[in-house]
Short mmCIF file of C-alpha atoms and ligand atoms in Angstrom, two decimals:
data_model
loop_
_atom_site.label_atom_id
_atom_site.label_comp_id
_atom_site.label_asym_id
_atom_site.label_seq_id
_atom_site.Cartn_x
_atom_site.Cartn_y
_atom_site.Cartn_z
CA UNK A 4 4.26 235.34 -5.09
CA UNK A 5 5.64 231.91 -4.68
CA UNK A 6 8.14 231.44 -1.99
CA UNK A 7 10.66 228.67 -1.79
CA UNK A 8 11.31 227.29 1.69
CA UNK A 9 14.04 224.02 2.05
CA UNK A 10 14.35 222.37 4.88
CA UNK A 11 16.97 219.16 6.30
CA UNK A 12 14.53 216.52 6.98
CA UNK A 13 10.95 215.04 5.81
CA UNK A 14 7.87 216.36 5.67
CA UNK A 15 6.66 214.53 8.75
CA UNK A 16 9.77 215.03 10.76
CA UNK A 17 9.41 218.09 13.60
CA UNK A 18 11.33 220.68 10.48
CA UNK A 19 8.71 219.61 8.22
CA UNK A 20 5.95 219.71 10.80
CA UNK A 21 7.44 223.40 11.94
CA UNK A 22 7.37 224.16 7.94
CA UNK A 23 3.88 222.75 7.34
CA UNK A 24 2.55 225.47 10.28
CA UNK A 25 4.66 228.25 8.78
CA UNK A 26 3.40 227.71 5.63
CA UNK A 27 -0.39 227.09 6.67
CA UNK A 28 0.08 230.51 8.61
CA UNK A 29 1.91 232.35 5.69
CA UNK A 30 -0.79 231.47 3.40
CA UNK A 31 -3.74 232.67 5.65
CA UNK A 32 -2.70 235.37 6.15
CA UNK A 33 -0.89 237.15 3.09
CA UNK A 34 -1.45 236.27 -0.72
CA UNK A 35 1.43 234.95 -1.23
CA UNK A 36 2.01 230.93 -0.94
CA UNK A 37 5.03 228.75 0.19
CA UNK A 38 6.04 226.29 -1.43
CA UNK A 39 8.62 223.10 0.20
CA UNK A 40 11.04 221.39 -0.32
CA UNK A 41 11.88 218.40 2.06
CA UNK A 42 15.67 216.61 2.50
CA UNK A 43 17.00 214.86 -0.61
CA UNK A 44 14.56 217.32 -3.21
CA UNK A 45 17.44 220.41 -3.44
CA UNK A 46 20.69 218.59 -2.15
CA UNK A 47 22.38 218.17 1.16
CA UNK A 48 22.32 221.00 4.18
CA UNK A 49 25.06 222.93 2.75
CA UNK A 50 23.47 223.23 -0.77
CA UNK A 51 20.67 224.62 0.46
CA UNK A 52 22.16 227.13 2.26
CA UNK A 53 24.11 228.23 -0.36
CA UNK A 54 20.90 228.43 -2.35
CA UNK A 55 19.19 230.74 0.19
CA UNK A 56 21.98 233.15 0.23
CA UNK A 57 21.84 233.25 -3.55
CA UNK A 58 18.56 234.09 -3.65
CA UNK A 59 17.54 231.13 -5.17
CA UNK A 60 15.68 230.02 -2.17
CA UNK A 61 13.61 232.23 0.47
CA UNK A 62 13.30 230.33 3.05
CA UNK A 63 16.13 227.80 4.41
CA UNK A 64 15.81 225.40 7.42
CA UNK A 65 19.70 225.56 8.61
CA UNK A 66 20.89 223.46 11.89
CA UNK A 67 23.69 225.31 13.79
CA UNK A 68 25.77 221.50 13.03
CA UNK A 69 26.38 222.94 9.83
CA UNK A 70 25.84 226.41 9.83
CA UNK A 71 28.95 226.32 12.29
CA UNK A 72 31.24 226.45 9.40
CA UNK A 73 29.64 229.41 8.37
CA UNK A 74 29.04 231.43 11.31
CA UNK A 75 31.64 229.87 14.03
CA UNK A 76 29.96 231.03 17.22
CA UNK A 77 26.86 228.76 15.89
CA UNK A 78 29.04 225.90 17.31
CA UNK A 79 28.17 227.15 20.96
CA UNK A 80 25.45 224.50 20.46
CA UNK A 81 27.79 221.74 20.99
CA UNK A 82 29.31 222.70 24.50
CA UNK A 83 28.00 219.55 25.94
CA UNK A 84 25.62 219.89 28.82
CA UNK A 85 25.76 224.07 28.31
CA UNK A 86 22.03 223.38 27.45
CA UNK A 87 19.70 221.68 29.49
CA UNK A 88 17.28 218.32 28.68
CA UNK A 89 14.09 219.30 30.14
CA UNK A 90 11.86 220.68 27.22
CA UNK A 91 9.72 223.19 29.14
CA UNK A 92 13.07 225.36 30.20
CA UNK A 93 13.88 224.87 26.27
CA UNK A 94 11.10 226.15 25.06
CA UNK A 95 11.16 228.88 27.46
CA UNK A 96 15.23 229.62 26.31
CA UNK A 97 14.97 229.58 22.87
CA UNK A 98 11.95 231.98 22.80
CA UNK A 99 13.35 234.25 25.16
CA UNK A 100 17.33 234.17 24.77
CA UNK A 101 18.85 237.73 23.93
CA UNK A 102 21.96 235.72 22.79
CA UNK A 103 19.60 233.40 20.15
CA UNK A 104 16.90 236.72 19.92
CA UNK A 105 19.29 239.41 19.39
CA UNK A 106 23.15 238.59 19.42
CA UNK A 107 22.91 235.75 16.61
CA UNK A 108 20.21 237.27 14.82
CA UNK A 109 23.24 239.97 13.95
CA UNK A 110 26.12 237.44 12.78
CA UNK A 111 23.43 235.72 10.70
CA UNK A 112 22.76 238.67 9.14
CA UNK A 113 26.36 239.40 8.44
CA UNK A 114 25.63 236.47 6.18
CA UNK A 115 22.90 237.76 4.46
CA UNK A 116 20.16 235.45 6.65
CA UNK A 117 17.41 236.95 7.99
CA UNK A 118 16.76 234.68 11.41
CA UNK A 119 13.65 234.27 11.83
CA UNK A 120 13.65 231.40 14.68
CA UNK A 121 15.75 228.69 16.64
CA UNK A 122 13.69 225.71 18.23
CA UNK A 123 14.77 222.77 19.80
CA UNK A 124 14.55 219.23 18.08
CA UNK A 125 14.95 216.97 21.36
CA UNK A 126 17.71 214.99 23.33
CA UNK A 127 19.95 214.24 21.29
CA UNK A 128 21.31 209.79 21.81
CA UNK A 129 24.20 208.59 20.27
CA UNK A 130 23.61 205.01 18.65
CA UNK A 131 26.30 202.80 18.15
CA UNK A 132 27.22 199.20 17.05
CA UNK A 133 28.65 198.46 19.93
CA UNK A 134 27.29 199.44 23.76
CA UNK A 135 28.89 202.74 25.29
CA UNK A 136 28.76 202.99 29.25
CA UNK A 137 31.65 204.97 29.62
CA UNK A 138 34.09 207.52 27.01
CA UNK A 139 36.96 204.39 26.82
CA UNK A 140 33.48 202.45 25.00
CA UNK A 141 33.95 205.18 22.23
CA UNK A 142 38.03 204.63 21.85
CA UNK A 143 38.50 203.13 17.84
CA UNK A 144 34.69 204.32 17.08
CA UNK A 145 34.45 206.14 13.86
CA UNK A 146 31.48 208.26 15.14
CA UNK A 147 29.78 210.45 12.42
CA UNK A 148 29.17 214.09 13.40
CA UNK A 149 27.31 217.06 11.80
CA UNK A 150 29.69 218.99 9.78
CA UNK A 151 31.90 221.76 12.16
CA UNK A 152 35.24 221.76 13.94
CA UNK A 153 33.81 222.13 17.85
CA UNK A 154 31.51 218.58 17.32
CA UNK A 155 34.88 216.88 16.30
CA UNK A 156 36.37 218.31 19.34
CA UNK A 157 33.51 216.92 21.30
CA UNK A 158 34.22 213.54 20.27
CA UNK A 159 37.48 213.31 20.50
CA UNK A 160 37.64 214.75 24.04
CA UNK A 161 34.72 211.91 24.31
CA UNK A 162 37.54 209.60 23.35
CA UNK A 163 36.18 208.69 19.53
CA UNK A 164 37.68 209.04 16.25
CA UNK A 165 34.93 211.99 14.91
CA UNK A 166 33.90 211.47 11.28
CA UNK A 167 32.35 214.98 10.01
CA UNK A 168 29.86 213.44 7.37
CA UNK A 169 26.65 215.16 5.39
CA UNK A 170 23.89 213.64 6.85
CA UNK A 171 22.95 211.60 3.24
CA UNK A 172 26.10 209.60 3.68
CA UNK A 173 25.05 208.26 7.42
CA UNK A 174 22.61 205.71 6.95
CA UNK A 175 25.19 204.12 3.89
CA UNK A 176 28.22 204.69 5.57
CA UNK A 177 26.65 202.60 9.15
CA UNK A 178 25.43 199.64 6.93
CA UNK A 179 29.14 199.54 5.17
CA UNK A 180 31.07 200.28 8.46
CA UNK A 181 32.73 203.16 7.79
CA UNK A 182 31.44 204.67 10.60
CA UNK A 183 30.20 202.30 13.68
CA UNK A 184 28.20 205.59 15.33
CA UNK A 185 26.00 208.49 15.07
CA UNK A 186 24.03 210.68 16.90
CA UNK A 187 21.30 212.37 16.87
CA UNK A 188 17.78 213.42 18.75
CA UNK A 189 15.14 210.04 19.05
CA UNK A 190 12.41 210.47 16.42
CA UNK A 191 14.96 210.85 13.74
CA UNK A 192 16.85 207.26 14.79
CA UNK A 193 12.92 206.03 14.24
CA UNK A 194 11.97 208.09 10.94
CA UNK A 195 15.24 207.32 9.29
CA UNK A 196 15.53 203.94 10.47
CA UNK A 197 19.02 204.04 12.20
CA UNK A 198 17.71 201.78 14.45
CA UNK A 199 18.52 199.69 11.48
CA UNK A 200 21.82 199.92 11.33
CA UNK A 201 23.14 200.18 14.83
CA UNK A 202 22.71 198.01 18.04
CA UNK A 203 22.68 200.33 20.80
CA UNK A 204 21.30 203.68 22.08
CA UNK A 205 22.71 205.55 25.06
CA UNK A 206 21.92 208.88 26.78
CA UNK A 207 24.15 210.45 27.98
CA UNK A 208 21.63 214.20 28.44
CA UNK A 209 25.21 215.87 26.45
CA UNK A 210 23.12 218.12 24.26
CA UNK A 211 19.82 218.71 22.69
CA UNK A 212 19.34 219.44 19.04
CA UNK A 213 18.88 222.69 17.71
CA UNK A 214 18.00 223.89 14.13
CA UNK A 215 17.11 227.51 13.08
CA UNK A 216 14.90 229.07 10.72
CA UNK A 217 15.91 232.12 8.25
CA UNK A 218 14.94 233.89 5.20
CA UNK A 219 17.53 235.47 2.51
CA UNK A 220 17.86 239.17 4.12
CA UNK A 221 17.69 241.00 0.65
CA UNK A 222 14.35 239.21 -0.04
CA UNK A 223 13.34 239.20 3.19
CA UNK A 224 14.21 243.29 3.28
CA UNK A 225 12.22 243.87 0.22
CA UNK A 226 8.76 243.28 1.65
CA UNK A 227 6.57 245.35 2.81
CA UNK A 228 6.04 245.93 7.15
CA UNK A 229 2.94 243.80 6.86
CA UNK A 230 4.57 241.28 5.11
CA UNK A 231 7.45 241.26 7.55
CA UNK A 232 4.89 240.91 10.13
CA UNK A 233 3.16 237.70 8.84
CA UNK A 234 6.24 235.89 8.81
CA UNK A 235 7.66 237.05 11.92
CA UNK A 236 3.85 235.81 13.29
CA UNK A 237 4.28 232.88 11.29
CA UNK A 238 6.92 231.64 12.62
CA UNK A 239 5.92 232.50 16.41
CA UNK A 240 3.25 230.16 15.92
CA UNK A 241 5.05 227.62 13.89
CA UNK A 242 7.12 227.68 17.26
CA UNK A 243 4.51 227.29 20.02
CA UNK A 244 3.08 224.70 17.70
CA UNK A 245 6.56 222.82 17.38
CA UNK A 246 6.71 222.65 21.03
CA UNK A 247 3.77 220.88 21.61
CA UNK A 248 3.97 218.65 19.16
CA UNK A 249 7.38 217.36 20.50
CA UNK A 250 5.97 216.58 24.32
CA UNK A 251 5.73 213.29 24.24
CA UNK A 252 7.62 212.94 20.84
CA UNK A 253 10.58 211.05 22.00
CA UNK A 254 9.05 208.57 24.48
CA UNK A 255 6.47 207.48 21.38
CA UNK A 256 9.25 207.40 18.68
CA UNK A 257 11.64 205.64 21.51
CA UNK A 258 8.10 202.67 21.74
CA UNK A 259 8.19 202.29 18.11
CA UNK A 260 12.16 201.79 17.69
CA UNK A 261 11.65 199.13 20.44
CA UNK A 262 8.89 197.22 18.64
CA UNK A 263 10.77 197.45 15.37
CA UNK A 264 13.75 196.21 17.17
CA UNK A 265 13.42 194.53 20.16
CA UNK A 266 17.12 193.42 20.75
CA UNK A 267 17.88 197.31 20.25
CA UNK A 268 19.34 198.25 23.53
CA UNK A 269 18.57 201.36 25.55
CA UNK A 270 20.82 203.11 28.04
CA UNK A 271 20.54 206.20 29.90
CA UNK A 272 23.60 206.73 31.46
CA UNK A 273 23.70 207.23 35.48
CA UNK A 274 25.64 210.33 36.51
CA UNK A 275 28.55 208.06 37.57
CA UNK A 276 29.06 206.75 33.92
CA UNK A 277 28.28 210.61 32.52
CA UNK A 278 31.18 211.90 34.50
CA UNK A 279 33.76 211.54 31.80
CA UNK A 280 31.54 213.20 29.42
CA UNK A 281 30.93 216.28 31.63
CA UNK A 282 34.86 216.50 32.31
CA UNK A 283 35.38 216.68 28.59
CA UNK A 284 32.64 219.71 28.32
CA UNK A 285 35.15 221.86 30.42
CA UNK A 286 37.69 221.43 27.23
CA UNK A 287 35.58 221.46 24.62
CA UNK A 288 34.12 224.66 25.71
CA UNK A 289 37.69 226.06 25.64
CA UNK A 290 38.20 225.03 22.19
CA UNK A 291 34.93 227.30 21.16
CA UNK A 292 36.26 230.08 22.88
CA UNK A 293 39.70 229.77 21.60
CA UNK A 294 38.02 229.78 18.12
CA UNK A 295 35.84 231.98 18.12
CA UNK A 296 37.41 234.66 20.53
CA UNK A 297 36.13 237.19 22.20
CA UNK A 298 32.63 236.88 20.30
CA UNK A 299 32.16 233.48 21.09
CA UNK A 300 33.05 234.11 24.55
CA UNK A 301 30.28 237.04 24.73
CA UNK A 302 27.56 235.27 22.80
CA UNK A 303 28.54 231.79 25.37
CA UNK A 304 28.25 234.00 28.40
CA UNK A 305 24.72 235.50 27.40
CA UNK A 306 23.39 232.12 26.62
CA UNK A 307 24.51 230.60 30.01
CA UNK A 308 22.91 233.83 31.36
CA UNK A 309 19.95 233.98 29.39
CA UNK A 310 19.48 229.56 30.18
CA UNK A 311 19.70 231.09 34.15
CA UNK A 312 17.28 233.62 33.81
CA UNK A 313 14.81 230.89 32.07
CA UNK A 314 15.42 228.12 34.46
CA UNK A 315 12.53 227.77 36.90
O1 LIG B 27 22.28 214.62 11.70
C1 LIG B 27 21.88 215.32 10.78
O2 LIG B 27 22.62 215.67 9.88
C2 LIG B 27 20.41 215.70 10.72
N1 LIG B 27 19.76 215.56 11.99
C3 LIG B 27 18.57 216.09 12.19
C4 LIG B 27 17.79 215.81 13.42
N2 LIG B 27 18.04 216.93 11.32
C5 LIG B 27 18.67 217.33 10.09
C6 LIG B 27 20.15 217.02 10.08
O3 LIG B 27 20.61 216.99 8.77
#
């Protein structure tokens, strides 16, 4: 059979790279071929999810930024500095978390999603018109955010004014000034050319981006064990092959936004000018777990465990 697979960014970004594995695995292995669909060819993020749990779709590419209006504990990805910036413990996390492995593999499934995998897409910089040092830099910014309730508490606590915005409306709504900031992990800023429409990048190591992988559960329940088996292979390898390819990722995409745009500025924040940030985590991370209850509280308390037992 054919099999649909959407995903929330191009072909040559790290989703369509991971895809582009999955799909060269998938096919050597089984009869059956995959066939994808990059951003902008089936809608926005939230259309294609809604077209995977229809059935319409197999496959869907899904970050937790959106799917946390779906499934609210998702939004445990935005607890600022809850995970860590060095890719190596990442890749170790992600691959081994019970929380990710087991725990959300059963609320996605309460959803009718198969997970199949979560993988990290880098440090995540915010890029702005103007340059941010400290939170008071962010006071009056209209700062676009991925789609759920815990990243606009983020930025407020950060001092902005959060703008939740699908990401199609970011690059247009920068270049009008509806919003003066965005953020998001380095090789995107490059691919999509945000570099073109704001002045200034800043670390500030508050998160890394995460985006997950999952198949419609009736479909995905209706194949055979062997079947089952090549994606579940599939998508290991798509995985070790993701990591890889993002090791020196962001420094390379961070060379080219520099040549494009030399008068871009680029900040990484000393721990001095991150403190304000890091005091804001403590109440943002109160917010998820007066939202989500005692769930999010489990599923929050596995991760920090399952980060500790994956730390070196
Ligand atoms: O900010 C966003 O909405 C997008 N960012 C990335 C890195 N991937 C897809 C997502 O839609």
């Amino acid at each position: 059979a054919t099999w649909r697979y959407a995903f929330e960014e191009a072909l040559t970004d790290v989703q369509g790279v991971y895809a582009q594995k999955f799909k060269e695995e998938v096919e050597a292995n089984s009869d059956h071929e995959i066939q994808l669909f990059p951003f902008g060819t089936l809608g926005e993020s939230a259309d294609i999810m809604e077209q995977a749990q229809a059935g319409i779709l197999q496959f869907v590419n899904q970050s937790p930024g959106f799917t946390g209006a779906l499934i609210p504990e998702a939004q445990v990805f935005f607890v600022p500095y809850l995970l860590p910036t060095d890719q190596a413990h990442l890749a170790r996390f992600y691959k081994e978390s019970k929380a990710i492995n087991e725990d959300f593999e059963e609320l996605y499934a309460e959803q009718g999603l198969e997970l199949l995998s979560m993988y990290p897409e880098g440090e995540v910089a915010m890029t702005t018109k103007d340059p941010v040092k400290t939170c008071e830099d962010l006071n009056e910014v209209k700062f676009r955010v991925m789609t759920n309730p815990l990243l606009v508490e983020s930025y407020k606590a950060f001092g902005a004014t959060p703008t939740p915005l699908p990401w199609g409306e970011v690059y247009g709504g920068l270049q009008t000034n509806i919003i003066q900031g965005q953020e998001n992990p380095t090789f995107f800023l490059y691919s999509t050319k945000i570099y073109e429409v704001t002045d200034h990048i800043t670390y500030a190591g508050h998160n890394n981006f995460t985006t997950a992988l999952m198949a419609n559960q009736d479909f995905y329940n209706s194949l055979s064990e062997e079947e089952q088996q090549v994606i579940e292979d599939a998508a290991d390898a798509a995985y070790d092959h993701i990591v890889e390819y993002q090791k020196s990722l962001a420094d390379e995409e961070l060379a080219k936004i520099k040549e494009a745009k030399p008068e871009m500025t680029v900040t990484v924040l000393s721990e001095e000018e991150r403190a304000c940030f890091k005091e804001a985590a403590a109440d943002v991370e109160a917010k998820f777990i007066e939202m989500t209850g005692e769930s999010g509280k489990a599923i929050l308390e596995q991760m920090k465990e399952d980060l500790a037992a994956t730390a070196e």
